[in-house]
């Protein structure tokens, strides 16, 4: 598959960048950066964003965009907290987060695929609706997670690694395999490469797009629940840039904004590059604003390389 082959090449280069960053910070801070404690911090910091970015990978491969994931995360966390407070059931709270996330995602997909409204407009609108809905439900005040959730799932570890990180890693790995090896993945690439050709080839394009956006919403809902467990509060005002971080990670990882090219493996690397930069800069005492400058420069470079690659392929 052409999209996967092109994505693999980009993954190689961006992987070398990540290795170089890890080596550089290990040399500059040999007693603090390459420690098991710090590496676990890196994994923990990246875990929840990884779920958002994985869903975003599917969306962008179809040549779409989803700006609503941060708002859906917050709304799902609020829904989970409200349900757990009303019922005392952690399971029902988890279900509430997943259902609300899926509902927002399906709404995006229906408006985009069936309503023929541009994805940028739809997801910008549902971003405002979900964040506004969360504020209405909470009165603008963060809700607290049940103690059992925060001290249970939030602090649980397996083999020394946070359980939340294991959950995110397992889901990401499964969706990487789905994208690379299943008919669902092939249809996702086909739609991003040429939606009309995919339709003529027998792909139910509109139905598939609803599924893709539903998947992104479902992952955002799960991310909201895990964020509630990890931090102990809904964080109504703490996720305003999550959508941009997820998009940046996907593009840095080699997924084309024009669709048809990308891999989840590249997205994983794209998630970790900003996390490593932020962590390394903090350890070295560098002002944190430089991280935004560097990530922005890498993002622009990644888009330029993608455009250059497309021009070379079309010649």
Short mmCIF file of C-alpha atoms in Angstrom, two decimals:
data_model
loop_
_atom_site.label_atom_id
_atom_site.label_comp_id
_atom_site.label_asym_id
_atom_site.label_seq_id
_atom_site.Cartn_x
_atom_site.Cartn_y
_atom_site.Cartn_z
CA UNK A 1 0.00 0.00 0.00
CA UNK A 2 1.49 3.24 -1.18
CA UNK A 3 0.30 5.31 1.78
CA UNK A 4 1.93 2.95 4.24
CA UNK A 5 5.23 2.84 2.32
CA UNK A 6 5.50 6.62 2.20
CA UNK A 7 4.55 6.79 5.85
CA UNK A 8 7.23 4.25 6.76
CA UNK A 9 9.94 6.44 5.25
CA UNK A 10 8.76 9.45 7.25
CA UNK A 11 8.58 7.33 10.41
CA UNK A 12 12.23 6.39 9.94
CA UNK A 13 13.38 10.00 9.71
CA UNK A 14 11.23 11.28 12.55
CA UNK A 15 12.31 8.29 14.65
CA UNK A 16 15.93 9.30 14.15
CA UNK A 17 15.04 12.80 15.32
CA UNK A 18 13.52 11.38 18.51
CA UNK A 19 16.58 9.19 19.12
CA UNK A 20 18.83 12.21 18.60
CA UNK A 21 16.83 14.24 21.13
CA UNK A 22 16.99 11.43 23.70
CA UNK A 23 20.74 11.08 23.18
CA UNK A 24 21.35 14.84 23.38
CA UNK A 25 19.42 15.30 26.64
CA UNK A 26 21.07 12.19 28.10
CA UNK A 27 24.50 13.67 27.40
CA UNK A 28 23.57 17.15 28.67
CA UNK A 29 21.87 15.84 31.85
CA UNK A 30 23.33 12.36 32.47
CA UNK A 31 22.26 12.14 36.12
CA UNK A 32 18.66 13.28 35.75
CA UNK A 33 17.29 12.70 32.23
CA UNK A 34 18.10 9.02 31.44
CA UNK A 35 16.69 7.69 34.72
CA UNK A 36 13.86 5.20 35.10
CA UNK A 37 11.89 7.74 37.13
CA UNK A 38 12.14 10.40 34.43
CA UNK A 39 11.42 8.00 31.59
CA UNK A 40 8.26 6.87 33.39
CA UNK A 41 7.28 10.52 33.65
CA UNK A 42 7.70 10.84 29.89
CA UNK A 43 5.46 7.85 29.26
CA UNK A 44 2.84 9.05 31.73
CA UNK A 45 2.77 12.57 30.24
CA UNK A 46 2.31 11.23 26.71
CA UNK A 47 -0.27 8.51 27.38
CA UNK A 48 -3.55 10.43 27.24
CA UNK A 49 -2.49 12.63 24.32
CA UNK A 50 -1.61 9.41 22.49
CA UNK A 51 -5.28 8.38 22.45
CA UNK A 52 -6.36 11.70 20.96
CA UNK A 53 -3.58 11.61 18.38
CA UNK A 54 -4.38 8.03 17.34
CA UNK A 55 -7.98 8.96 16.59
CA UNK A 56 -6.76 12.08 14.81
CA UNK A 57 -4.49 9.94 12.64
CA UNK A 58 -7.48 8.09 11.21
CA UNK A 59 -9.34 11.35 10.63
CA UNK A 60 -6.45 13.13 8.89
CA UNK A 61 -5.67 10.10 6.70
CA UNK A 62 -9.21 10.50 5.30
CA UNK A 63 -8.23 14.12 4.49
CA UNK A 64 -10.38 15.38 7.35
CA UNK A 65 -9.74 17.26 10.58
CA UNK A 66 -11.23 17.16 14.08
CA UNK A 67 -10.85 20.28 16.21
CA UNK A 68 -13.39 19.09 18.78
CA UNK A 69 -11.38 16.40 20.60
CA UNK A 70 -10.30 18.65 23.48
CA UNK A 71 -13.86 19.77 24.10
CA UNK A 72 -15.18 16.22 23.81
CA UNK A 73 -12.55 15.07 26.32
CA UNK A 74 -13.72 17.68 28.84
CA UNK A 75 -17.43 17.00 28.25
CA UNK A 76 -16.91 13.26 28.67
CA UNK A 77 -14.96 13.79 31.89
CA UNK A 78 -17.77 15.97 33.23
CA UNK A 79 -20.40 13.40 32.20
CA UNK A 80 -18.43 10.63 33.91
CA UNK A 81 -18.01 12.68 37.10
CA UNK A 82 -21.71 13.60 37.20
CA UNK A 83 -22.85 10.00 36.66
CA UNK A 84 -20.43 8.61 39.27
CA UNK A 85 -21.54 11.24 41.75
CA UNK A 86 -25.22 10.43 41.14
CA UNK A 87 -24.94 6.63 41.10
CA UNK A 88 -21.73 5.83 43.00
CA UNK A 89 -20.79 3.43 40.19
CA UNK A 90 -17.36 3.71 38.57
CA UNK A 91 -18.49 1.39 35.76
CA UNK A 92 -21.44 3.60 34.85
CA UNK A 93 -19.14 6.62 34.90
CA UNK A 94 -16.80 4.89 32.44
CA UNK A 95 -19.74 4.00 30.23
CA UNK A 96 -21.01 7.59 30.34
CA UNK A 97 -17.63 8.92 29.17
CA UNK A 98 -17.45 6.43 26.30
CA UNK A 99 -21.05 6.97 25.17
CA UNK A 100 -20.83 10.77 25.24
CA UNK A 101 -17.51 10.72 23.38
CA UNK A 102 -18.93 8.37 20.76
CA UNK A 103 -22.07 10.51 20.42
CA UNK A 104 -20.06 13.67 19.72
CA UNK A 105 -17.91 11.80 17.21
CA UNK A 106 -20.90 10.34 15.38
CA UNK A 107 -22.50 13.80 15.30
CA UNK A 108 -19.33 15.13 13.64
CA UNK A 109 -19.34 12.29 11.14
CA UNK A 110 -23.01 12.65 10.23
CA UNK A 111 -22.74 16.41 9.67
CA UNK A 112 -19.57 16.00 7.59
CA UNK A 113 -20.45 12.89 5.59
CA UNK A 114 -24.20 13.29 5.20
CA UNK A 115 -24.64 17.02 5.71
CA UNK A 116 -21.70 17.81 3.39
CA UNK A 117 -20.46 20.52 5.78
CA UNK A 118 -16.65 21.05 5.81
CA UNK A 119 -14.96 19.19 8.65
CA UNK A 120 -13.20 22.35 9.84
CA UNK A 121 -16.52 24.14 10.37
CA UNK A 122 -18.33 21.17 11.91
CA UNK A 123 -15.62 20.30 14.44
CA UNK A 124 -14.98 23.94 15.31
CA UNK A 125 -18.69 24.20 16.08
CA UNK A 126 -18.80 21.02 18.16
CA UNK A 127 -15.67 22.16 19.99
CA UNK A 128 -17.58 25.21 21.19
CA UNK A 129 -20.72 23.20 21.89
CA UNK A 130 -18.96 20.53 23.94
CA UNK A 131 -16.90 23.00 25.96
CA UNK A 132 -19.93 25.22 26.48
CA UNK A 133 -22.00 22.21 27.52
CA UNK A 134 -19.36 21.18 30.03
CA UNK A 135 -19.34 24.69 31.50
CA UNK A 136 -23.12 24.71 31.73
CA UNK A 137 -23.13 21.37 33.55
CA UNK A 138 -20.46 22.43 36.04
CA UNK A 139 -21.14 26.14 36.35
CA UNK A 140 -17.53 26.71 35.32
CA UNK A 141 -16.21 24.89 38.38
CA UNK A 142 -14.10 21.73 38.12
CA UNK A 143 -15.71 18.58 39.47
CA UNK A 144 -13.67 16.14 41.52
CA UNK A 145 -13.28 12.48 40.69
CA UNK A 146 -14.39 9.88 43.24
CA UNK A 147 -11.55 8.92 45.56
CA UNK A 148 -11.82 5.28 44.47
CA UNK A 149 -11.18 6.27 40.86
CA UNK A 150 -8.31 8.66 41.57
CA UNK A 151 -6.54 6.39 44.05
CA UNK A 152 -7.41 3.26 42.09
CA UNK A 153 -7.03 3.58 38.33
CA UNK A 154 -5.31 6.94 38.64
CA UNK A 155 -2.39 5.60 40.71
CA UNK A 156 -2.40 1.91 39.75
CA UNK A 157 0.80 0.45 38.30
CA UNK A 158 1.75 -2.78 36.59
CA UNK A 159 5.43 -3.74 36.35
CA UNK A 160 6.20 -0.28 37.69
CA UNK A 161 4.45 1.50 34.81
CA UNK A 162 1.18 3.44 35.32
CA UNK A 163 -1.82 1.32 34.34
CA UNK A 164 -3.19 4.26 32.34
CA UNK A 165 -0.07 4.13 30.15
CA UNK A 166 -0.58 0.38 29.58
CA UNK A 167 -4.22 0.98 28.57
CA UNK A 168 -3.29 3.73 26.12
CA UNK A 169 -0.43 1.68 24.68
CA UNK A 170 -2.60 -1.40 24.16
CA UNK A 171 -5.36 0.56 22.41
CA UNK A 172 -2.83 2.40 20.25
CA UNK A 173 -1.13 -0.85 19.22
CA UNK A 174 -4.46 -2.45 18.35
CA UNK A 175 -5.52 0.51 16.22
CA UNK A 176 -2.12 0.58 14.51
CA UNK A 177 -2.72 -3.01 13.41
CA UNK A 178 -6.27 -2.21 12.31
CA UNK A 179 -5.04 0.67 10.16
CA UNK A 180 -2.19 -1.29 8.58
CA UNK A 181 -3.69 -4.74 8.09
CA UNK A 182 -7.50 -4.66 7.90
CA UNK A 183 -10.11 -3.70 5.33
CA UNK A 184 -11.17 -0.83 7.58
CA UNK A 185 -7.64 0.56 7.37
CA UNK A 186 -7.45 0.08 3.60
CA UNK A 187 -10.74 1.91 3.15
CA UNK A 188 -9.44 4.74 5.34
CA UNK A 189 -6.39 5.19 3.11
CA UNK A 190 -8.49 4.86 -0.04
CA UNK A 191 -10.88 7.63 1.00
CA UNK A 192 -7.99 9.96 1.80
CA UNK A 193 -6.26 9.25 -1.48
CA UNK A 194 -9.35 9.71 -3.67
CA UNK A 195 -12.82 9.59 -2.16
CA UNK A 196 -14.59 9.38 -5.53
CA UNK A 197 -12.39 6.51 -6.72
CA UNK A 198 -13.00 4.74 -3.40
CA UNK A 199 -16.76 5.15 -3.83
CA UNK A 200 -16.62 3.73 -7.34
CA UNK A 201 -14.51 0.87 -6.01
CA UNK A 202 -17.31 -0.17 -3.67
CA UNK A 203 -16.33 1.65 -0.46
CA UNK A 204 -19.28 3.09 1.49
CA UNK A 205 -17.51 6.42 1.90
CA UNK A 206 -20.14 8.27 3.95
CA UNK A 207 -20.70 5.38 6.35
CA UNK A 208 -16.95 4.91 6.76
CA UNK A 209 -16.41 8.59 7.56
CA UNK A 210 -19.08 8.41 10.27
CA UNK A 211 -17.22 5.43 11.74
CA UNK A 212 -13.86 7.24 11.63
CA UNK A 213 -15.16 10.34 13.37
CA UNK A 214 -17.06 8.13 15.81
CA UNK A 215 -13.78 6.37 16.62
CA UNK A 216 -12.05 9.71 17.23
CA UNK A 217 -14.89 10.75 19.55
CA UNK A 218 -14.83 7.43 21.39
CA UNK A 219 -11.08 7.76 22.03
CA UNK A 220 -11.59 11.35 23.22
CA UNK A 221 -14.26 10.09 25.61
CA UNK A 222 -11.92 7.44 26.98
CA UNK A 223 -9.17 10.05 27.26
CA UNK A 224 -11.54 12.21 29.31
CA UNK A 225 -12.23 9.37 31.72
CA UNK A 226 -8.52 8.52 32.08
CA UNK A 227 -7.68 12.21 32.57
CA UNK A 228 -10.30 12.39 35.32
CA UNK A 229 -8.75 9.34 36.99
CA UNK A 230 -5.18 10.62 36.67
CA UNK A 231 -5.62 14.23 37.78
CA UNK A 232 -8.66 13.86 40.03
CA UNK A 233 -10.57 16.79 38.48
CA UNK A 234 -12.41 17.43 35.23
CA UNK A 235 -9.96 20.15 34.12
CA UNK A 236 -12.57 22.22 32.29
CA UNK A 237 -10.05 24.91 31.32
CA UNK A 238 -6.98 22.69 31.03
CA UNK A 239 -7.51 21.15 27.59
CA UNK A 240 -7.95 24.13 25.30
CA UNK A 241 -4.93 23.21 23.16
CA UNK A 242 -5.30 19.42 23.17
CA UNK A 243 -6.67 19.45 19.62
CA UNK A 244 -3.69 21.41 18.32
CA UNK A 245 -1.24 19.16 20.17
CA UNK A 246 -2.88 16.08 18.68
CA UNK A 247 -2.83 17.52 15.16
CA UNK A 248 0.81 18.59 15.56
CA UNK A 249 1.81 15.11 16.75
CA UNK A 250 0.05 13.46 13.79
CA UNK A 251 1.62 15.78 11.20
CA UNK A 252 5.09 15.61 12.76
CA UNK A 253 4.74 11.83 12.66
CA UNK A 254 4.38 11.87 8.88
CA UNK A 255 0.63 11.81 8.27
CA UNK A 256 -0.26 14.02 5.32
CA UNK A 257 -2.78 16.79 5.84
CA UNK A 258 -3.89 16.06 2.26
CA UNK A 259 -4.91 12.52 3.22
CA UNK A 260 -3.99 9.03 2.10
CA UNK A 261 -0.62 8.84 3.88
CA UNK A 262 0.24 8.13 7.51
CA UNK A 263 0.84 5.55 10.21
CA UNK A 264 0.01 5.24 13.89
CA UNK A 265 3.67 4.39 14.56
CA UNK A 266 4.68 7.79 13.21
CA UNK A 267 2.05 9.44 15.39
CA UNK A 268 3.49 7.74 18.49
CA UNK A 269 6.88 9.28 17.70
CA UNK A 270 5.20 12.61 16.95
CA UNK A 271 3.56 12.55 20.38
CA UNK A 272 6.83 11.90 22.19
CA UNK A 273 8.95 14.59 20.49
CA UNK A 274 7.18 17.56 22.19
CA UNK A 275 7.02 15.63 25.49
CA UNK A 276 10.77 14.91 25.38
CA UNK A 277 11.52 18.53 24.48
CA UNK A 278 9.43 19.88 27.35
CA UNK A 279 10.92 17.44 29.84
CA UNK A 280 14.50 18.01 28.69
CA UNK A 281 14.14 21.78 28.71
CA UNK A 282 12.74 21.70 32.24
CA UNK A 283 15.65 19.59 33.47
CA UNK A 284 18.19 21.87 31.78
CA UNK A 285 16.50 25.00 33.10
CA UNK A 286 15.64 26.31 29.64
CA UNK A 287 12.62 28.60 29.48
CA UNK A 288 9.58 26.46 28.55
CA UNK A 289 8.54 28.88 25.80
CA UNK A 290 11.40 27.55 23.66
CA UNK A 291 9.60 24.21 23.47
CA UNK A 292 6.72 25.89 21.63
CA UNK A 293 9.16 27.55 19.25
CA UNK A 294 10.95 24.29 18.45
CA UNK A 295 7.74 22.24 18.06
CA UNK A 296 6.30 24.94 15.79
CA UNK A 297 9.42 24.87 13.64
CA UNK A 298 9.34 21.07 13.42
CA UNK A 299 5.66 21.18 12.47
CA UNK A 300 6.27 23.67 9.65
CA UNK A 301 9.21 21.58 8.44
CA UNK A 302 7.08 18.42 8.48
CA UNK A 303 4.35 20.07 6.36
CA UNK A 304 6.97 21.42 3.94
CA UNK A 305 8.49 17.94 3.54
CA UNK A 306 5.02 16.52 2.93
CA UNK A 307 4.31 19.07 0.20
CA UNK A 308 7.74 18.49 -1.39
CA UNK A 309 7.10 14.75 -1.34
CA UNK A 310 3.72 15.20 -3.02
CA UNK A 311 5.18 17.39 -5.76
CA UNK A 312 7.97 14.88 -6.39
CA UNK A 313 5.45 12.03 -6.58
CA UNK A 314 3.20 13.90 -9.02
CA UNK A 315 6.01 14.75 -11.43
#
